[in-house]
């Protein structure tokens, strides 16, 4: 009898706590290959209690929500639905993966004009309903999209985050790990700069548990070329990339939701980062509940600084040409 009443009161406490605590909500705008894989990854890993899917193609969002709901008996408790922009009001994180995907042979900059128009309309809608979420952007060219979204939003830059070179750094670590036959999670190595053709490897600071990498120049060239060109290779092979970026977005969401202060190579607004300002670029950032807390000033060598400036100037040129066209 006593255990029954204890169970009852425990049940009551659980219900009351649930009813007063705000549910964690993630909204994904654009549930194509990247968006729906990200939704599925977040669901599998139990990252949120509410998951809202929005797409210009409503049927796709409805179908994905139904499909994922049917899997709920096998995963943690969550509510998934095809929503509307009003649902951004209660969101903790809004992930934007809408846009046109890279076509075979097309570089990320060529995607820009198609995606800027799409972004303008999405940001306008989001801003109507939401004032304090974190916007996480994956659509390419991600650094430029993040910069324009920050400009348009008027929000603090810490709350507009691009996925940056987190994926590229993961590819880099994986390829180094293959050369060394050491677990990729034990490889400490960064790709910084543009998520794209002008990105750069930070060889001078790459290591395994503090020990220098034993790679020949030939191996390094192979690793970096395959990191930088990975998206082209995958797109050539199967049309688009989505599994690894979904895991990278899940990693960023986790750092935010758990207030981790994790160091992740995301794209953020730089202010005097090795003399670079007023551009979004991927660099190591401390990510917590409020977004990007600060950037970490990597002690890169003179050649790496030069390459980072080249990458920044390339993006600034693009931003300038769009702003003035
Ligand atoms: N940052 C990264 O590391 C990374 C990695 C892979 C892909 N991407 C980028 O992610 C984006 C999406 O790629 P994908 O392969 O999922 O493309 P996709 O074509 O499969 O999906 C795009 C989705 O966006 C939707 N959409 C288009 N306009 C919209 C609007 N105005 N409002 C809402 N939804 C809209 C489309 O209906 C479609 O479902 C591309 O820009 C791609 O280059 C980025």
Coordinates of C-alpha atoms in Angstrom, one line a residue, residues 1-320:
X1 CA 0.0 0.0 0.0
X2 CA 2.8 2.4 1.0
X3 CA 4.7 1.7 -2.2
X4 CA 1.5 2.2 -4.2
X5 CA 1.0 5.7 -2.7
X6 CA 4.7 6.5 -3.1
X7 CA 4.4 5.5 -6.8
X8 CA 1.3 7.7 -7.1
X9 CA 3.0 10.7 -5.6
X10 CA 6.1 10.2 -7.7
X11 CA 3.8 10.0 -10.7
X12 CA 2.1 13.2 -9.7
X13 CA 5.4 15.0 -9.2
X14 CA 6.6 13.8 -12.6
X15 CA 3.4 15.1 -14.2
X16 CA 3.5 18.5 -12.5
X17 CA 7.2 19.0 -13.4
X18 CA 6.5 18.1 -17.0
X19 CA 3.6 20.5 -17.2
X20 CA 5.5 23.4 -15.9
X21 CA 8.9 22.8 -17.7
X22 CA 9.2 24.1 -21.2
X23 CA 9.6 21.4 -23.8
X24 CA 12.8 21.5 -25.8
X25 CA 11.8 22.3 -29.4
X26 CA 13.9 22.2 -32.6
X27 CA 12.5 23.5 -35.8
X28 CA 14.0 22.4 -39.1
X29 CA 13.3 24.6 -42.2
X30 CA 14.0 22.7 -45.4
X31 CA 13.5 18.9 -45.0
X32 CA 15.3 17.7 -48.1
X33 CA 18.2 15.3 -47.9
X34 CA 20.1 17.3 -45.2
X35 CA 17.1 18.4 -43.2
X36 CA 15.3 15.1 -43.0
X37 CA 18.5 13.2 -42.2
X38 CA 19.2 15.8 -39.4
X39 CA 15.7 15.4 -38.1
X40 CA 16.1 11.6 -38.0
X41 CA 19.5 11.9 -36.3
X42 CA 18.2 14.2 -33.6
X43 CA 15.2 11.9 -33.1
X44 CA 17.3 8.8 -32.7
X45 CA 19.6 10.5 -30.2
X46 CA 16.6 11.9 -28.2
X47 CA 17.8 15.5 -28.4
X48 CA 14.4 17.2 -28.1
X49 CA 10.8 16.7 -27.0
X50 CA 9.3 18.6 -30.0
X51 CA 10.5 18.5 -33.5
X52 CA 8.9 20.7 -36.2
X53 CA 9.5 20.2 -39.9
X54 CA 8.9 23.0 -42.3
X55 CA 9.3 22.9 -46.1
X56 CA 8.1 24.8 -49.1
X57 CA 7.1 21.3 -50.3
X58 CA 4.4 20.7 -47.6
X59 CA 3.9 17.1 -48.7
X60 CA 7.5 16.3 -48.0
X61 CA 7.3 17.7 -44.4
X62 CA 4.0 15.9 -43.8
X63 CA 5.3 12.6 -45.1
X64 CA 8.5 12.8 -43.1
X65 CA 6.6 13.7 -39.9
X66 CA 4.3 10.7 -40.4
X67 CA 7.1 8.4 -41.1
X68 CA 9.1 9.5 -38.1
X69 CA 6.1 9.3 -35.8
X70 CA 5.6 5.7 -36.8
X71 CA 9.1 5.0 -35.4
X72 CA 8.4 6.6 -32.0
X73 CA 7.7 3.3 -30.2
X74 CA 11.3 2.5 -30.9
X75 CA 13.0 5.7 -29.7
X76 CA 12.7 8.2 -26.9
X77 CA 9.5 10.2 -26.3
X78 CA 9.0 13.1 -28.7
X79 CA 6.4 14.8 -30.8
X80 CA 7.1 15.4 -34.5
X81 CA 4.9 17.4 -36.8
X82 CA 4.9 19.2 -40.1
X83 CA 4.5 22.8 -38.9
X84 CA 4.4 26.4 -39.9
X85 CA 6.5 29.5 -39.1
X86 CA 4.4 30.2 -36.1
X87 CA 6.0 27.2 -34.5
X88 CA 9.3 29.1 -34.3
X89 CA 7.8 31.1 -31.4
X90 CA 8.6 28.3 -28.9
X91 CA 11.8 27.1 -30.6
X92 CA 15.1 26.7 -28.8
X93 CA 17.0 26.1 -32.0
X94 CA 15.9 26.8 -35.6
X95 CA 18.0 24.9 -38.2
X96 CA 17.9 26.2 -41.7
X97 CA 18.8 23.5 -44.3
X98 CA 16.5 24.9 -47.1
X99 CA 17.8 25.7 -50.4
X100 CA 19.0 24.4 -53.6
X101 CA 21.5 21.5 -53.4
X102 CA 24.9 21.7 -55.1
X103 CA 24.7 20.3 -58.7
X104 CA 27.4 18.0 -60.1
X105 CA 30.4 20.2 -61.0
X106 CA 28.8 23.3 -59.4
X107 CA 30.9 25.1 -56.8
X108 CA 29.3 26.5 -53.7
X109 CA 29.5 30.0 -54.8
X110 CA 27.5 29.3 -57.9
X111 CA 24.7 28.2 -55.5
X112 CA 24.7 31.6 -53.9
X113 CA 22.2 33.5 -56.1
X114 CA 19.7 30.7 -56.0
X115 CA 20.0 30.4 -52.2
X116 CA 20.0 34.1 -51.3
X117 CA 16.5 34.6 -52.6
X118 CA 15.2 31.6 -50.7
X119 CA 16.9 32.8 -47.5
X120 CA 15.5 36.3 -47.7
X121 CA 12.0 34.9 -47.6
X122 CA 12.7 32.3 -44.8
X123 CA 14.4 34.9 -42.5
X124 CA 11.6 37.3 -43.0
X125 CA 9.1 34.7 -41.8
X126 CA 11.2 33.5 -38.9
X127 CA 11.8 37.0 -37.6
X128 CA 8.0 37.6 -37.4
X129 CA 7.7 35.0 -34.7
X130 CA 11.0 34.5 -32.9
X131 CA 13.3 36.7 -30.9
X132 CA 15.4 34.5 -28.7
X133 CA 16.2 31.2 -30.4
X134 CA 19.5 30.2 -31.9
X135 CA 19.6 30.0 -35.7
X136 CA 21.8 27.2 -37.0
X137 CA 22.5 27.5 -40.7
X138 CA 23.7 24.7 -43.0
X139 CA 22.6 25.9 -46.4
X140 CA 25.5 26.8 -48.8
X141 CA 27.5 28.8 -49.1
X142 CA 27.1 28.6 -45.4
X143 CA 29.4 31.4 -44.3
X144 CA 27.8 33.9 -46.6
X145 CA 24.3 32.8 -45.7
X146 CA 25.1 33.1 -42.0
X147 CA 26.5 36.6 -42.5
X148 CA 23.4 37.8 -44.5
X149 CA 21.1 36.2 -41.9
X150 CA 22.9 38.0 -39.1
X151 CA 22.8 41.3 -40.9
X152 CA 19.1 40.9 -41.6
X153 CA 18.1 39.7 -38.2
X154 CA 19.7 42.4 -36.1
X155 CA 20.3 39.6 -33.5
X156 CA 23.5 39.3 -31.5
X157 CA 26.0 37.4 -33.7
X158 CA 26.4 34.7 -31.1
X159 CA 22.9 33.5 -31.9
X160 CA 23.4 33.1 -35.6
X161 CA 25.7 30.1 -36.2
X162 CA 26.9 28.5 -39.4
X163 CA 27.9 24.9 -39.5
X164 CA 31.2 26.2 -40.8
X165 CA 34.2 23.8 -41.0
X166 CA 32.9 21.4 -38.4
X167 CA 32.1 18.8 -41.1
X168 CA 35.4 19.6 -43.0
X169 CA 37.4 19.1 -39.8
X170 CA 35.6 15.8 -39.2
X171 CA 36.5 14.7 -42.8
X172 CA 40.1 15.8 -42.2
X173 CA 40.4 13.9 -38.9
X174 CA 38.9 10.8 -40.5
X175 CA 41.4 10.9 -43.4
X176 CA 44.3 11.5 -41.1
X177 CA 43.1 8.6 -38.9
X178 CA 43.1 6.3 -42.0
X179 CA 46.7 7.2 -42.7
X180 CA 47.8 6.7 -39.1
X181 CA 45.5 3.8 -38.3
X182 CA 44.4 5.7 -35.1
X183 CA 40.8 6.4 -34.0
X184 CA 39.6 9.6 -35.6
X185 CA 38.3 10.8 -32.3
X186 CA 41.9 10.9 -31.0
X187 CA 43.1 13.1 -33.9
X188 CA 43.2 16.8 -33.0
X189 CA 43.2 18.7 -36.2
X190 CA 41.4 21.7 -37.7
X191 CA 40.1 23.0 -41.0
X192 CA 39.4 26.7 -40.8
X193 CA 38.2 29.4 -43.1
X194 CA 35.5 29.1 -45.7
X195 CA 33.4 25.9 -45.8
X196 CA 34.5 25.5 -49.4
X197 CA 37.4 25.8 -51.8
X198 CA 39.5 28.3 -49.9
X199 CA 39.4 26.5 -46.6
X200 CA 42.8 25.6 -45.1
X201 CA 44.3 22.8 -43.0
X202 CA 46.0 23.9 -39.8
X203 CA 48.9 21.4 -40.0
X204 CA 51.1 23.4 -37.6
X205 CA 48.7 22.5 -34.7
X206 CA 47.6 19.1 -35.7
X207 CA 48.5 16.3 -33.3
X208 CA 47.6 13.0 -31.7
X209 CA 47.5 13.4 -27.9
X210 CA 50.1 16.2 -28.1
X211 CA 52.5 14.2 -30.3
X212 CA 53.4 15.5 -33.8
X213 CA 51.8 13.8 -36.8
X214 CA 54.1 11.5 -38.7
X215 CA 52.8 12.2 -42.2
X216 CA 54.9 12.8 -45.3
X217 CA 54.2 15.9 -47.4
X218 CA 52.7 13.6 -50.0
X219 CA 50.3 12.1 -47.4
X220 CA 49.4 15.6 -46.2
X221 CA 48.6 16.8 -49.7
X222 CA 46.4 13.7 -50.3
X223 CA 44.6 14.2 -47.0
X224 CA 43.8 17.8 -47.5
X225 CA 42.8 17.5 -51.2
X226 CA 40.4 14.7 -50.3
X227 CA 39.0 16.8 -47.4
X228 CA 38.5 19.9 -49.5
X229 CA 37.0 18.0 -52.4
X230 CA 34.9 15.5 -50.4
X231 CA 31.6 17.1 -51.2
X232 CA 32.4 17.0 -54.9
X233 CA 33.3 13.3 -54.7
X234 CA 30.1 12.4 -52.8
X235 CA 27.8 14.5 -55.0
X236 CA 29.4 13.0 -58.1
X237 CA 28.8 9.5 -56.7
X238 CA 25.2 9.9 -55.3
X239 CA 23.9 13.4 -55.8
X240 CA 24.2 15.0 -52.4
X241 CA 25.8 14.7 -48.9
X242 CA 23.7 14.4 -45.8
X243 CA 24.8 11.8 -43.2
X244 CA 28.0 13.5 -41.9
X245 CA 26.5 17.0 -42.0
X246 CA 23.5 15.7 -40.0
X247 CA 25.8 14.3 -37.3
X248 CA 27.7 17.6 -37.3
X249 CA 24.4 19.6 -36.8
X250 CA 23.4 17.2 -34.1
X251 CA 26.8 17.8 -32.4
X252 CA 26.2 21.6 -32.4
X253 CA 22.6 21.2 -31.1
X254 CA 23.9 19.1 -28.3
X255 CA 26.5 21.6 -27.3
X256 CA 23.8 24.3 -27.2
X257 CA 21.1 22.3 -25.4
X258 CA 23.5 20.9 -22.8
X259 CA 25.3 24.2 -22.3
X260 CA 28.5 22.3 -22.9
X261 CA 30.9 25.1 -23.8
X262 CA 32.3 22.7 -26.3
X263 CA 35.0 23.8 -28.8
X264 CA 33.6 23.4 -32.3
X265 CA 34.7 24.8 -35.6
X266 CA 31.5 26.6 -36.5
X267 CA 31.1 29.7 -38.6
X268 CA 30.8 32.9 -36.7
X269 CA 31.3 36.7 -37.1
X270 CA 34.9 37.5 -36.7
X271 CA 36.1 40.6 -35.0
X272 CA 39.9 41.1 -35.2
X273 CA 40.6 37.4 -35.5
X274 CA 44.2 37.5 -36.7
X275 CA 43.3 40.9 -38.0
X276 CA 40.1 39.7 -39.8
X277 CA 36.7 41.4 -39.1
X278 CA 33.2 41.6 -40.5
X279 CA 33.0 38.2 -42.1
X280 CA 31.6 34.8 -41.0
X281 CA 34.3 32.1 -41.1
X282 CA 34.8 28.7 -39.5
X283 CA 37.2 28.9 -36.6
X284 CA 37.3 27.1 -33.2
X285 CA 34.5 28.6 -31.1
X286 CA 33.2 27.9 -27.6
X287 CA 29.6 26.9 -28.0
X288 CA 27.1 27.0 -25.1
X289 CA 23.4 27.6 -24.4
X290 CA 23.7 31.1 -25.7
X291 CA 25.4 30.1 -28.9
X292 CA 29.0 31.2 -29.7
X293 CA 30.4 32.4 -26.4
X294 CA 33.8 33.3 -27.9
X295 CA 36.3 32.4 -30.6
X296 CA 39.6 30.7 -29.7
X297 CA 42.6 32.4 -31.2
X298 CA 44.6 29.6 -32.7
X299 CA 48.4 30.1 -32.7
X300 CA 48.7 29.5 -36.5
X301 CA 51.9 30.2 -38.4
X302 CA 52.5 33.0 -40.9
X303 CA 51.6 30.9 -44.0
X304 CA 48.3 29.8 -42.3
X305 CA 47.5 33.4 -41.4
X306 CA 48.1 34.4 -45.0
X307 CA 45.7 31.6 -46.2
X308 CA 43.1 32.6 -43.7
X309 CA 43.2 36.2 -45.0
X310 CA 42.9 34.9 -48.5
X311 CA 39.8 32.9 -47.5
X312 CA 38.3 35.9 -45.7
X313 CA 38.9 38.2 -48.6
X314 CA 37.3 35.8 -51.0
X315 CA 34.1 35.7 -48.9
X316 CA 34.2 39.5 -48.3
X317 CA 34.4 39.9 -52.1
X318 CA 31.3 37.8 -52.6
X319 CA 29.4 39.6 -49.8
X320 CA 30.3 42.9 -51.4

